[in-house]
Each structure stands twice: as structure tokens, then as C-alpha cells.
Coordinates of N, CA and C (backbone and C1' of nucleotides) in Angstrom, one line a residue:
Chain D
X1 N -44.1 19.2 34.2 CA -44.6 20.0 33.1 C -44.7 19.3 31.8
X2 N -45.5 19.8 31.1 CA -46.1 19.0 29.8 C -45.3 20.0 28.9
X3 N -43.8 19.6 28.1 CA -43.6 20.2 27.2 C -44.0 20.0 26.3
X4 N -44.1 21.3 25.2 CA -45.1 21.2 23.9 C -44.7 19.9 23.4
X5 N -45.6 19.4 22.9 CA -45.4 18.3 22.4 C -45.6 18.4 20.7
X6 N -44.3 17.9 20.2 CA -44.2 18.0 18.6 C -45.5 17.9 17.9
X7 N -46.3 18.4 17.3 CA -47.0 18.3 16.3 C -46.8 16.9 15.2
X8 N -48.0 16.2 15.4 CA -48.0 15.0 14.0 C -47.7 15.8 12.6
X9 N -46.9 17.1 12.4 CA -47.0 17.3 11.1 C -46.0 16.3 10.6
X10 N -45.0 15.6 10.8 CA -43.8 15.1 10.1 C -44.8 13.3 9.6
X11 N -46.1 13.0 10.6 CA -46.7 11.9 10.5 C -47.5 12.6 9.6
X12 N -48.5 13.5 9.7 CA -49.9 13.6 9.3 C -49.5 14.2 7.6
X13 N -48.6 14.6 7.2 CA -48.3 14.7 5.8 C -48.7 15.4 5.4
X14 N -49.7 16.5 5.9 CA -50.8 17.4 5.4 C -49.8 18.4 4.9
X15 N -48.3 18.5 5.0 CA -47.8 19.3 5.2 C -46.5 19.0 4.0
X16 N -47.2 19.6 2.6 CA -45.8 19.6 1.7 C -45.0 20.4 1.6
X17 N -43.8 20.0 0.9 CA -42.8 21.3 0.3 C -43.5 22.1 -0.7
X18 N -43.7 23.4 0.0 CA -44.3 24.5 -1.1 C -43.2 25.8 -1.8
X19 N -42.0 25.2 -0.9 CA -41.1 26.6 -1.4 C -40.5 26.2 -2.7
X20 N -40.8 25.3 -3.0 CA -39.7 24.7 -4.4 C -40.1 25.5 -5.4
X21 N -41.0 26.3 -5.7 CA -41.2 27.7 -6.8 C -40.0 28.3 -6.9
X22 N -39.0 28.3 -5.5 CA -38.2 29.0 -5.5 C -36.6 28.7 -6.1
X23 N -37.3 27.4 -6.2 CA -35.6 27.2 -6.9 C -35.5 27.0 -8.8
X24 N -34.5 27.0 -9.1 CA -34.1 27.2 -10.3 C -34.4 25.6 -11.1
X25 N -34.5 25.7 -12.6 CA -34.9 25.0 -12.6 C -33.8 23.6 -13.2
X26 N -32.0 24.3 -12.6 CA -31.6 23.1 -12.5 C -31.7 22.0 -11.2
X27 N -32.9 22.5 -10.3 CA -32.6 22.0 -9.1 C -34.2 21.4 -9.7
X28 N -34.7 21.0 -10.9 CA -36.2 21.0 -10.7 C -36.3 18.8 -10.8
X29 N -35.2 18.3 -11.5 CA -35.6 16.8 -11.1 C -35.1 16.1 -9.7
X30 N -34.3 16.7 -9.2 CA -34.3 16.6 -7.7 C -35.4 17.0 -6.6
X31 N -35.9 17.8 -7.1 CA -37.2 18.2 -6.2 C -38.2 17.3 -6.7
X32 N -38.6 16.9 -7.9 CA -39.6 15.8 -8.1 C -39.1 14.5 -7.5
X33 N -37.8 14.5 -7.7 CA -37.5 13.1 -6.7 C -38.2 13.4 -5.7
X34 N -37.4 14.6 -4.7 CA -37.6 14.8 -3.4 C -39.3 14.2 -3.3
X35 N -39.9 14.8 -4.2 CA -41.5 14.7 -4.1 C -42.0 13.3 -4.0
X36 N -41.3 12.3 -4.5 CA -41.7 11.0 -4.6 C -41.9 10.4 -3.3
X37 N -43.1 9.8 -3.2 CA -43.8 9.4 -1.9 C -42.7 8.2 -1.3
X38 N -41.7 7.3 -2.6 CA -41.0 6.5 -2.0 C -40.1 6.8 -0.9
X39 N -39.5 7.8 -1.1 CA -38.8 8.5 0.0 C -39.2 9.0 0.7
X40 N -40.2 9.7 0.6 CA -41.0 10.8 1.9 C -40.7 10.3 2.8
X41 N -40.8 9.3 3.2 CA -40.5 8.5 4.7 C -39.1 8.5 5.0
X42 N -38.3 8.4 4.3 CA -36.8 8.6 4.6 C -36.2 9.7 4.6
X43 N -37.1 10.6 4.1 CA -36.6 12.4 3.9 C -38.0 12.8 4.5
X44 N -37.5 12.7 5.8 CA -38.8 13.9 6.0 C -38.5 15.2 5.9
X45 N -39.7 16.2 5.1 CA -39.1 17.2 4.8 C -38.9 18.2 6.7
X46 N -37.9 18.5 6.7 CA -37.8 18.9 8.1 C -38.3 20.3 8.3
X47 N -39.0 21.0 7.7 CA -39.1 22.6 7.2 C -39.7 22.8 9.0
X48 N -40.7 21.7 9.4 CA -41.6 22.0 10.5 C -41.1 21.4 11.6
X49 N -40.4 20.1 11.5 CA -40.1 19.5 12.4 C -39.0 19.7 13.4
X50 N -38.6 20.5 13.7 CA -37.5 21.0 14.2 C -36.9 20.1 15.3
X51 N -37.1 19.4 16.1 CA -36.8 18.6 17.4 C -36.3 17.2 16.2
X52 N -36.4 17.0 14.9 CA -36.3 15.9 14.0 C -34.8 15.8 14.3
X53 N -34.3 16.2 13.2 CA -32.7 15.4 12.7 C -32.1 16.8 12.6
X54 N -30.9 16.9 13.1 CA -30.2 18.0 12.4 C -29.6 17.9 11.1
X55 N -30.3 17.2 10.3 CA -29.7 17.3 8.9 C -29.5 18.2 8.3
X56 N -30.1 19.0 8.3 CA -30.1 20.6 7.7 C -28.4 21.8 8.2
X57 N -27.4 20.7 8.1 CA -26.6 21.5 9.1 C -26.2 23.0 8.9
X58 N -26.1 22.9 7.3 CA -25.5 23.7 6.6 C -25.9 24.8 6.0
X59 N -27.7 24.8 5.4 CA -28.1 25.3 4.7 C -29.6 26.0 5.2
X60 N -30.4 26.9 4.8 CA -31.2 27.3 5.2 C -32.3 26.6 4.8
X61 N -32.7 25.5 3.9 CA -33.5 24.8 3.6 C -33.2 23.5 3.3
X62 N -32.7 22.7 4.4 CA -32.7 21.5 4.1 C -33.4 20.3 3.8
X63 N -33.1 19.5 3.8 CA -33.8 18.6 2.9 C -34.5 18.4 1.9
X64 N -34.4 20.0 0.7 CA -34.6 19.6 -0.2 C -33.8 18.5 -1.1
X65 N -32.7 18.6 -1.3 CA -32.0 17.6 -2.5 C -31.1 17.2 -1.4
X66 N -31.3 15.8 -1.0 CA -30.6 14.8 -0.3 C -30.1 13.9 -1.5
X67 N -28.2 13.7 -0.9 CA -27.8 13.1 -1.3 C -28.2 11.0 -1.7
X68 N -29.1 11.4 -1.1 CA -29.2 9.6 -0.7 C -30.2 8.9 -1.8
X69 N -31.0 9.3 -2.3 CA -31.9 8.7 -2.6 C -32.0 8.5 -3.9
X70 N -31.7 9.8 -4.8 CA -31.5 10.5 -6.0 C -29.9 9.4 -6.4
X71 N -30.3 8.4 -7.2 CA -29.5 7.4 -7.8 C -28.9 8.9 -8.4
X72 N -27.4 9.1 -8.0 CA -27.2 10.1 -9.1 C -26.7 9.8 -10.9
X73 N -26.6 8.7 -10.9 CA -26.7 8.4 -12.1 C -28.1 8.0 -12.6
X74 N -28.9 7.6 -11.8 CA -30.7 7.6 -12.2 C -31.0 8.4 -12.7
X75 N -31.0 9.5 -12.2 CA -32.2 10.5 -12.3 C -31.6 11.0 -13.4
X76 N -30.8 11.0 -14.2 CA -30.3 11.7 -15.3 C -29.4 11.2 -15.7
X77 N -29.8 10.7 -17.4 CA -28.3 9.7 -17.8 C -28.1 10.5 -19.2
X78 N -28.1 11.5 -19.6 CA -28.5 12.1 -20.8 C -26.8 12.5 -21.4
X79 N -26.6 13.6 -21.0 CA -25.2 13.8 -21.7 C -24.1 13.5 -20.6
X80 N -22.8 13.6 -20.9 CA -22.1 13.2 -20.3 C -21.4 13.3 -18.8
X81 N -22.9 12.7 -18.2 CA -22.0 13.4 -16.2 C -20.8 11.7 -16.3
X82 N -20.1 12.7 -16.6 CA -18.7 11.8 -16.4 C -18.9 10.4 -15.3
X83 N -19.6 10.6 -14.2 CA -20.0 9.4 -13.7 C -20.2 8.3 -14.5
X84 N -21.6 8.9 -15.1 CA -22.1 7.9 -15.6 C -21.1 7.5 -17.0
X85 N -21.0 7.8 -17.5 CA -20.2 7.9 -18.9 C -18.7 7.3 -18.7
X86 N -18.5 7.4 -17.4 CA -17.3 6.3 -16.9 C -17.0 5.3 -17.4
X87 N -18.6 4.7 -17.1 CA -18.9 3.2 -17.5 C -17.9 2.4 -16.5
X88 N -17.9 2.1 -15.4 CA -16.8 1.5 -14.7 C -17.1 0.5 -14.7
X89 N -17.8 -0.1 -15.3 CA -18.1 -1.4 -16.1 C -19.3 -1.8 -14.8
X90 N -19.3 -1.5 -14.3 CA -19.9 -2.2 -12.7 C -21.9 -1.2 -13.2
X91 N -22.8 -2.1 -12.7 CA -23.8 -1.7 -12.9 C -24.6 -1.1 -11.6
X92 N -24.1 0.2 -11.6 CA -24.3 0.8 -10.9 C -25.6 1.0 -10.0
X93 N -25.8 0.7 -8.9 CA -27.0 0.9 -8.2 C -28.0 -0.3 -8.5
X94 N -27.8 -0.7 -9.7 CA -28.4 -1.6 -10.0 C -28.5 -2.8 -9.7
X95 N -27.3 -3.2 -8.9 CA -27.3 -4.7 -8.2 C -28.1 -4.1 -6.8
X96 N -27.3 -3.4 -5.9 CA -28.4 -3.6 -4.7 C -28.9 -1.9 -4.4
X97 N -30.5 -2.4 -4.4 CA -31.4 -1.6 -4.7 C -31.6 -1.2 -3.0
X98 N -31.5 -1.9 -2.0 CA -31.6 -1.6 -0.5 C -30.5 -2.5 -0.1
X99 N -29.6 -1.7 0.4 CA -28.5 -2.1 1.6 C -28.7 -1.9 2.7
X100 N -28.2 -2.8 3.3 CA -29.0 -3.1 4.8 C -28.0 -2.1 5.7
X101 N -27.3 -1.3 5.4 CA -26.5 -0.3 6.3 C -27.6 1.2 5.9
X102 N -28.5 0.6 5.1 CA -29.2 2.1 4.8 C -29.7 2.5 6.4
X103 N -29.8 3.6 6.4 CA -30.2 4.6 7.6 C -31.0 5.3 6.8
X104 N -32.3 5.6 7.7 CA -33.4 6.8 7.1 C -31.9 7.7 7.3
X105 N -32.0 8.7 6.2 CA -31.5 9.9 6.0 C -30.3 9.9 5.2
X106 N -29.7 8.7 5.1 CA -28.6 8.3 4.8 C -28.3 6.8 3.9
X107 N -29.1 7.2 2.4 CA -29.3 6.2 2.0 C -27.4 5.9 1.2
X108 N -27.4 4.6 0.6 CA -26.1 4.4 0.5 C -26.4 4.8 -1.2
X109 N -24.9 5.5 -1.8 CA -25.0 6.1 -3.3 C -23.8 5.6 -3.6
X110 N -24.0 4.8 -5.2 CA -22.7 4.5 -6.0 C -21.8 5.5 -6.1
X111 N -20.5 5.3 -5.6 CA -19.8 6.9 -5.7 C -18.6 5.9 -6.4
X112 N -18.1 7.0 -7.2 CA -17.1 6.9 -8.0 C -15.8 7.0 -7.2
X113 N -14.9 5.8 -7.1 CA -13.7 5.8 -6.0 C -13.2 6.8 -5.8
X114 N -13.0 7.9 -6.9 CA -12.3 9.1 -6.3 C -13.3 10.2 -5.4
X115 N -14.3 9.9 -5.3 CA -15.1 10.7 -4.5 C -14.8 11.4 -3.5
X116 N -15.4 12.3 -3.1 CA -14.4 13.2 -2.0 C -15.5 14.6 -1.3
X117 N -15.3 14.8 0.0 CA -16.3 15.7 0.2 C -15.6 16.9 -0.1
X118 N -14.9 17.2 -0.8 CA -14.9 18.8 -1.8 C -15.2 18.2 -3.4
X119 N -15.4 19.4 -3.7 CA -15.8 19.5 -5.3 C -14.7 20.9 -5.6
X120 N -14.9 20.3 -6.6 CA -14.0 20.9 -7.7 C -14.5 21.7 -8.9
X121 N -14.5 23.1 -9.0 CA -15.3 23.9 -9.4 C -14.7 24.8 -10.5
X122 N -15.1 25.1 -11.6 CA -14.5 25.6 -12.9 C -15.4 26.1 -13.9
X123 N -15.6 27.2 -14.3 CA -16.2 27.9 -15.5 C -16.7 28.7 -15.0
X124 N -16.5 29.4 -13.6 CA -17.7 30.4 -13.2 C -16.9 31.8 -14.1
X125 N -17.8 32.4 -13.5 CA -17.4 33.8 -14.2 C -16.3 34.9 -13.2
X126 N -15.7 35.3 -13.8 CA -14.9 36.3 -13.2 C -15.6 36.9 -12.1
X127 N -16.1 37.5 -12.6 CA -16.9 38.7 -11.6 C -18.1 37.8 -10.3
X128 N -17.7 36.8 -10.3 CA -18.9 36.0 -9.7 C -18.5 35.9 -8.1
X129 N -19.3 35.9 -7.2 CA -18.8 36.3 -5.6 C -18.8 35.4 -5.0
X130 N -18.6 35.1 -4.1 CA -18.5 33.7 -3.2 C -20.1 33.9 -2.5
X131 N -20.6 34.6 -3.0 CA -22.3 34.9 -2.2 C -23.2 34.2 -2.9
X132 N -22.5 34.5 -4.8 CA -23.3 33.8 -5.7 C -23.2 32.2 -5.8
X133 N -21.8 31.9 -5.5 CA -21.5 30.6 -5.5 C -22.1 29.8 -4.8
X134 N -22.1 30.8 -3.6 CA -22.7 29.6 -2.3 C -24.6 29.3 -2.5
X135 N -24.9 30.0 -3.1 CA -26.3 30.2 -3.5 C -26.7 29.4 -4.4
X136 N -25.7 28.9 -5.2 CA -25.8 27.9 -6.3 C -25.7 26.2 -5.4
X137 N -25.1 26.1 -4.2 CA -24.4 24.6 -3.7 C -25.4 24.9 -2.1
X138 N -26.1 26.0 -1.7 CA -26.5 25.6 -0.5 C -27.8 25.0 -0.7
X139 N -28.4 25.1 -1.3 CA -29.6 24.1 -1.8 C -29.2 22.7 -1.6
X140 N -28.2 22.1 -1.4 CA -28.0 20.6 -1.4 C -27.5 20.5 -0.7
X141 N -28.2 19.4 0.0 CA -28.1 19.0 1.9 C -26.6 18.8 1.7
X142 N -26.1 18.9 3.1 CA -24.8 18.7 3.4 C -23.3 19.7 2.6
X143 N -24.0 21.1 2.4 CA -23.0 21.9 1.9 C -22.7 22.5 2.8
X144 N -21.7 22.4 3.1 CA -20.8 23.4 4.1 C -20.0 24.8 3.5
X145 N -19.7 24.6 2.8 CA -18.7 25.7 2.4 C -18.4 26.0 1.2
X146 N -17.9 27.5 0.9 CA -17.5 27.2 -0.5 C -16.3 28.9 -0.3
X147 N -15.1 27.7 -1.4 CA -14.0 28.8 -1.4 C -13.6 29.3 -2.6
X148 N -13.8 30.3 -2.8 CA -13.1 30.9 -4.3 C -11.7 31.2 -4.2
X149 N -11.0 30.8 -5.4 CA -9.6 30.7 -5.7 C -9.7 31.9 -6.9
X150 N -8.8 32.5 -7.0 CA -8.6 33.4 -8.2 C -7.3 33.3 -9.0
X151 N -7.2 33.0 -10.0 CA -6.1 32.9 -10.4 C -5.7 33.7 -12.0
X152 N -4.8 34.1 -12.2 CA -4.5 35.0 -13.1 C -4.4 34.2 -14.6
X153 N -4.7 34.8 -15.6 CA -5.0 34.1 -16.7 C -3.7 33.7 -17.5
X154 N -3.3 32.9 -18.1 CA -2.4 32.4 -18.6 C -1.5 33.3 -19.7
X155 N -2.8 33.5 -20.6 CA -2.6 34.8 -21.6 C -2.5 36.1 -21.1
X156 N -1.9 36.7 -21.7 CA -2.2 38.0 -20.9 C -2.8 38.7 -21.5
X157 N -3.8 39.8 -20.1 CA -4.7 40.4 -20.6 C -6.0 39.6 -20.1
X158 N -6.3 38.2 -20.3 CA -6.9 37.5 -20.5 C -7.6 37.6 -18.7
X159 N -8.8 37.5 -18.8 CA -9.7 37.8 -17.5 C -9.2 36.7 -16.6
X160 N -9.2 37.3 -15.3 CA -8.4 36.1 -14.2 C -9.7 34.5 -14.5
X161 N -9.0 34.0 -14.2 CA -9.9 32.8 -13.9 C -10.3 32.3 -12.4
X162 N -11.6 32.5 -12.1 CA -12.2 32.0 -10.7 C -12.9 30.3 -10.8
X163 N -11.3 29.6 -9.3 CA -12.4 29.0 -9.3 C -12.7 28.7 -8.2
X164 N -13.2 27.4 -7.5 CA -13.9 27.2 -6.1 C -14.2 25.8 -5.4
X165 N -13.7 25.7 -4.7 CA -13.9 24.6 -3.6 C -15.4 24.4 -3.0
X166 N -15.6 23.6 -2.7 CA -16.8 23.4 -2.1 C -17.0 22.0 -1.2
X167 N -17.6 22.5 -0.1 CA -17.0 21.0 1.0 C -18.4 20.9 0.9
X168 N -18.5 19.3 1.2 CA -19.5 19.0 1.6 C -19.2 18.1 2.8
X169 N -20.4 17.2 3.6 CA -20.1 16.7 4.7 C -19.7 15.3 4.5
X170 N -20.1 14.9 3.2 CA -19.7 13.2 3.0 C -19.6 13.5 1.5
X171 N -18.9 12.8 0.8 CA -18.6 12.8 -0.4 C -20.4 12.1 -1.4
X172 N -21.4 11.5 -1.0 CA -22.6 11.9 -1.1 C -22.7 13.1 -1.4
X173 N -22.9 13.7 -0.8 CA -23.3 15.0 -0.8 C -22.9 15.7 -1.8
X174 N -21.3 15.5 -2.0 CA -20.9 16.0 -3.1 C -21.1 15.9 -4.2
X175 N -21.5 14.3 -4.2 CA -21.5 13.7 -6.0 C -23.1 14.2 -6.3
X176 N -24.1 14.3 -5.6 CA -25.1 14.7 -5.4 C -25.1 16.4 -6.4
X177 N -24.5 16.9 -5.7 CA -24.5 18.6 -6.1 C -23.7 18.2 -7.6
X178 N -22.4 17.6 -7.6 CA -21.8 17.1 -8.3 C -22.3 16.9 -10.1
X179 N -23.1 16.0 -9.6 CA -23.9 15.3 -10.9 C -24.9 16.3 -11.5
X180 N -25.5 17.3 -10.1 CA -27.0 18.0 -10.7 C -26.6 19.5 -11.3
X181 N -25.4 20.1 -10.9 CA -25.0 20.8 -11.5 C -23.9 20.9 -12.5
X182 N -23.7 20.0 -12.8 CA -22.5 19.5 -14.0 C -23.1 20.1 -15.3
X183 N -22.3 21.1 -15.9 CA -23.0 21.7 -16.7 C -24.0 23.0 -16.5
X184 N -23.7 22.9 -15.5 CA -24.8 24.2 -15.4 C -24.7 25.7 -15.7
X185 N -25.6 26.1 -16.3 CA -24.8 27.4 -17.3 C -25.7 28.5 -16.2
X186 N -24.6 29.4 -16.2 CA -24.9 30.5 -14.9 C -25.7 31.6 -15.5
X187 N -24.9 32.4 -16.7 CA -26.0 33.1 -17.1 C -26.2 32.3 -18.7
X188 N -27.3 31.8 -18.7 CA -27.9 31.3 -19.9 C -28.1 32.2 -20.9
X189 N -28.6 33.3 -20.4 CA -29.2 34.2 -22.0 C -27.6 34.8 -22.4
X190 N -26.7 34.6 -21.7 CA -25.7 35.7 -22.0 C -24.7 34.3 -23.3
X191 N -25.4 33.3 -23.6 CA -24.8 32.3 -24.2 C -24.1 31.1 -23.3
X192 N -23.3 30.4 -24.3 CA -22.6 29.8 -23.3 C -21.5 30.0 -22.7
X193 N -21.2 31.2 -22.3 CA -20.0 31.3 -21.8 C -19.5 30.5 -20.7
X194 N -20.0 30.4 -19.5 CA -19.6 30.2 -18.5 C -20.5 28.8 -18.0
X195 N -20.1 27.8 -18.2 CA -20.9 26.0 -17.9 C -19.8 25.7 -17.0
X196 N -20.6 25.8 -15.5 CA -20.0 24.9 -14.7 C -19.6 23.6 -14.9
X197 N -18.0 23.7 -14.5 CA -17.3 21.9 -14.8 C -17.3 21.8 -13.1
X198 N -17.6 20.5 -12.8 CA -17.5 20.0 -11.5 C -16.5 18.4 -11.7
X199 N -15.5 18.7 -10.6 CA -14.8 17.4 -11.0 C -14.7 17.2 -8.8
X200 N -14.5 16.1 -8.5 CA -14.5 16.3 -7.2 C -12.4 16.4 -7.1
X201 N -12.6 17.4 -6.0 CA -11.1 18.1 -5.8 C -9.9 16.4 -5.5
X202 N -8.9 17.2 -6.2 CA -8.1 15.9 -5.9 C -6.9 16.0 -4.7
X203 N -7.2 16.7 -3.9 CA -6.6 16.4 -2.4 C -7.4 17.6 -1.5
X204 N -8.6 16.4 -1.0 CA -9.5 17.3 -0.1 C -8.8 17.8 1.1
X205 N -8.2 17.3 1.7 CA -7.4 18.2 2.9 C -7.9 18.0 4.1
X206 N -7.4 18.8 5.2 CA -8.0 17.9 5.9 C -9.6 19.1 6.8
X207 N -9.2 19.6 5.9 CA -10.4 21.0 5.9 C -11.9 20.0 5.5
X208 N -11.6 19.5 4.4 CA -13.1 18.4 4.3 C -13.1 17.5 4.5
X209 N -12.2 16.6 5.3 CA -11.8 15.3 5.5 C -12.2 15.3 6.5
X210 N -13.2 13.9 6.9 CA -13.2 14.1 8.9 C -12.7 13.5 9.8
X211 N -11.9 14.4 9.7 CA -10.6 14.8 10.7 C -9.2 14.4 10.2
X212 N -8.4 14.1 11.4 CA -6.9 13.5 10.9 C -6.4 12.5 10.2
X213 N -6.0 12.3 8.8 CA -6.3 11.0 8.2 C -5.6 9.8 8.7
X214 N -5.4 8.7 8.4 CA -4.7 7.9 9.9 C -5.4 7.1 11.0
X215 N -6.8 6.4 10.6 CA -7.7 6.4 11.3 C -7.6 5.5 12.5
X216 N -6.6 4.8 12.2 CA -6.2 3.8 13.1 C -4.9 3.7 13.4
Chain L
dA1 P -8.9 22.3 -23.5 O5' -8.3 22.1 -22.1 C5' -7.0 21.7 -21.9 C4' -6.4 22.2 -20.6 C3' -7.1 21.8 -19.4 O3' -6.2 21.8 -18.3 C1' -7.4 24.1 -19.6
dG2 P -6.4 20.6 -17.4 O5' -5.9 21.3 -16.1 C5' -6.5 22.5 -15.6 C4' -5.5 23.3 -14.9 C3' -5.9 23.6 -13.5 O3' -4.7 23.9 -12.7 C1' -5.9 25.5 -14.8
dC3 P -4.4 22.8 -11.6 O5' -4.4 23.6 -10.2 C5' -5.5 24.4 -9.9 C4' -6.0 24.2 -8.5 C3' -4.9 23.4 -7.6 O3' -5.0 24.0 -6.3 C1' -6.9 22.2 -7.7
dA4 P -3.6 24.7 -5.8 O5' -4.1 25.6 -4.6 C5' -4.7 26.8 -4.9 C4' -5.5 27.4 -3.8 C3' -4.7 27.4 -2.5 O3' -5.1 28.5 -1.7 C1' -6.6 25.9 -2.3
dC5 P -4.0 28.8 -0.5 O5' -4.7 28.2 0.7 C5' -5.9 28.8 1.3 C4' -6.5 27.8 2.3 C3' -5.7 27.4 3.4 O3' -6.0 28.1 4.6 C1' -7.1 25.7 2.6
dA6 P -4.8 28.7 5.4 O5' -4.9 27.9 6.8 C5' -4.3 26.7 7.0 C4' -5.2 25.7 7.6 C3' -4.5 25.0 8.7 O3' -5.4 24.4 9.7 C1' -4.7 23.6 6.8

DNA sequence: AGCACA
């Protein structure tokens, strides 16, 4: 029997990402990455391709904001993503521009040694749901999960404070979401109250860790 | 200005 045989859409290109109207517009210089023909070939967008890569493991639309490609200190060096602002004196990305362990799908990203596939999540709002959270981090490949913590305010009286874990599958992934939402103000018109701080969590566990640590 | 889950 002649199974269907995949469609040249992932070759013939005719076929762009048209849903990106839909995302917000801190997700908007990632998506112009995403758009850049240099990558296309290494991010195919998988919307059609289904028999491709399971990269999409996590999220309903994957492959828009891949960790790999998007120098996360490139694409945005403006105010302080603590990455960059590190200055770890080391010139980041800048020495090698293609490493030869690159894999389509899985390009290699300067990560800051403490890197880690959870993130570390602070400034949301009280009243904010683990529905909204996750809506905020599943846009970026390789999000798995996200946990809200609630914790009672120091002052009293003072509104609990929520905050939230968030796994991703490789610490990529994380610094990715990491970098693009750093700062990201949830409700804008309502001022600045609430500007997401993202720091990556300082003992991922073995919940984002893969697997038992002890590798050998 | 705060780091939980196993």
C-alpha cells in the first residue's frame, strides 16, 4: 500500500507562519527571528508537517520561538537582561558563530553557568491563575510546565505574593523564555505594577532535571 | 524582596 505520502509543504515553503497576529507583542522580535530565511531551514515551522520532529512536545504551537537560534543576548541588548549585563567578560556567541555539535533543531546558546531548565518566576499578580501563566511560557518551544507557589505577604495585610516555576526541557529553552520575557509587564495599562522578574530557579530538582543526578 | 516539587 502506498501510504499518504507527506506533502512537499515543509520543502516547497509556500507555506508561512500566518498565526503570529496572534501573539502579543512581547513575543514580536522572536517571531521576526523565527521569520528569518537563515533559519527557516533549521526551524521548520512544523504547523503542517506532522510526521517531522516532535519538537512541539509541550505546547500547542510549536516552533514558533525556538530556543536555538535567537542569540539570546542578540536579539535584544537594551536594558538590563541580566545575561547580558553580566558581562562575564567572555564574548558571547561571538567567538563561534556555528558549532559543529549544532543539530537542525537544536542550535547551541551561550547559557549563563547557572542555567537550568526551571525558571524562576516573580512579580505576577496575586489574582493570576496558573491558566494565565501558562499562556504566557507556552508559546516557547520546550515549555513543559508551570507551578504556582503562593506565599503570604511579609507585612501584614499585605496581598499574598504568587510566584511560579516553570520547566522547560533544556535550560535553552529556558534562557530563551527567560531573556524574552524579562520584564514583561502583565497588565500594562494598569501601570507598572506587576513586571515579571525571571531569574532561572536555584535548585531545579529532579522534576526538571533529566533524570537522577549522578550520571555516572 | 521572597525559590517549590520530588
Amino acid at each position: 500500500m502506498l501510504n499518504y505520502l507527506p506533502r512537499d509543504d515543509d520543502r516547497g515553503g509556500s507555506r508561512l507562519i500566518k498565526d503570529t497576529k496572534t501573539i502579543g507583542s512581547a513575543y514580536d522580535r522572536y517571531l521576526q527571528s523565527s521569520q528569518n530565511p537563515s533559519f527557516s531551514s533549521g526551524e521548520p515551522s512544523n504547523f503542517g508537517s506532522g510526521a517531522r520532529l516532535e519538537r512541539g512536545v509541550g505546547g500547542g504551537m510549536p516552533g514558533l520561538l525556538s530556543a536555538g537560534e535567537t542569540s539570546i543576548l542578540g536579539g535584544r541588548g537594551p536594558v538590563g537582561t541580566d545575561l547580558a549585563s553580566n558581562g562575564r567578560g567572555l564574548g558571547f556567541g561571538s567567538q563561534l558563530p556555528i558549532d559543529p555539535m549544532v543539530r537542525p533543531g537544536r542550535e547551541v546558546l551561550p547559557l549563563p553557568p547557572d542555567a537550568s531548565n526551571t525558571l524562576f518566576v516573580e512579580g505576577l499578580s496575586p489574582d493570576c491563575t496558573r491558566r494565565e501563566v501558562a499562556h504566557i511560557f507556552r508559546p516557547f518551544l520546550g515549555f513543559k510546565e508551570v507551578r504556582l507557589v503562593t506565599k503570604e505577604s511579609k507585612h501584614r495585610g499585605g496581598d499574598p505574593l504568587v510566584l511560579c516555576f516553570v520547566d522547560f526541557q533544556n535550560p535553552a529553552c529556558a534562557a530563551t523564555a527567560l531573556s524574552a520575557l524579562q520584564g514583561y509587564n502583565m497588565d500594562e495599562h494598569e501601570s507598572d505594577s506587576h513586571i515579571l522578574r525571571l531569574q532561572f530557579a536555584r535548585y531545579p530538582g529532579p522534576r526538571s532535571g533529566h533524570g537522577p543526578r549522578g550520571k555516572r
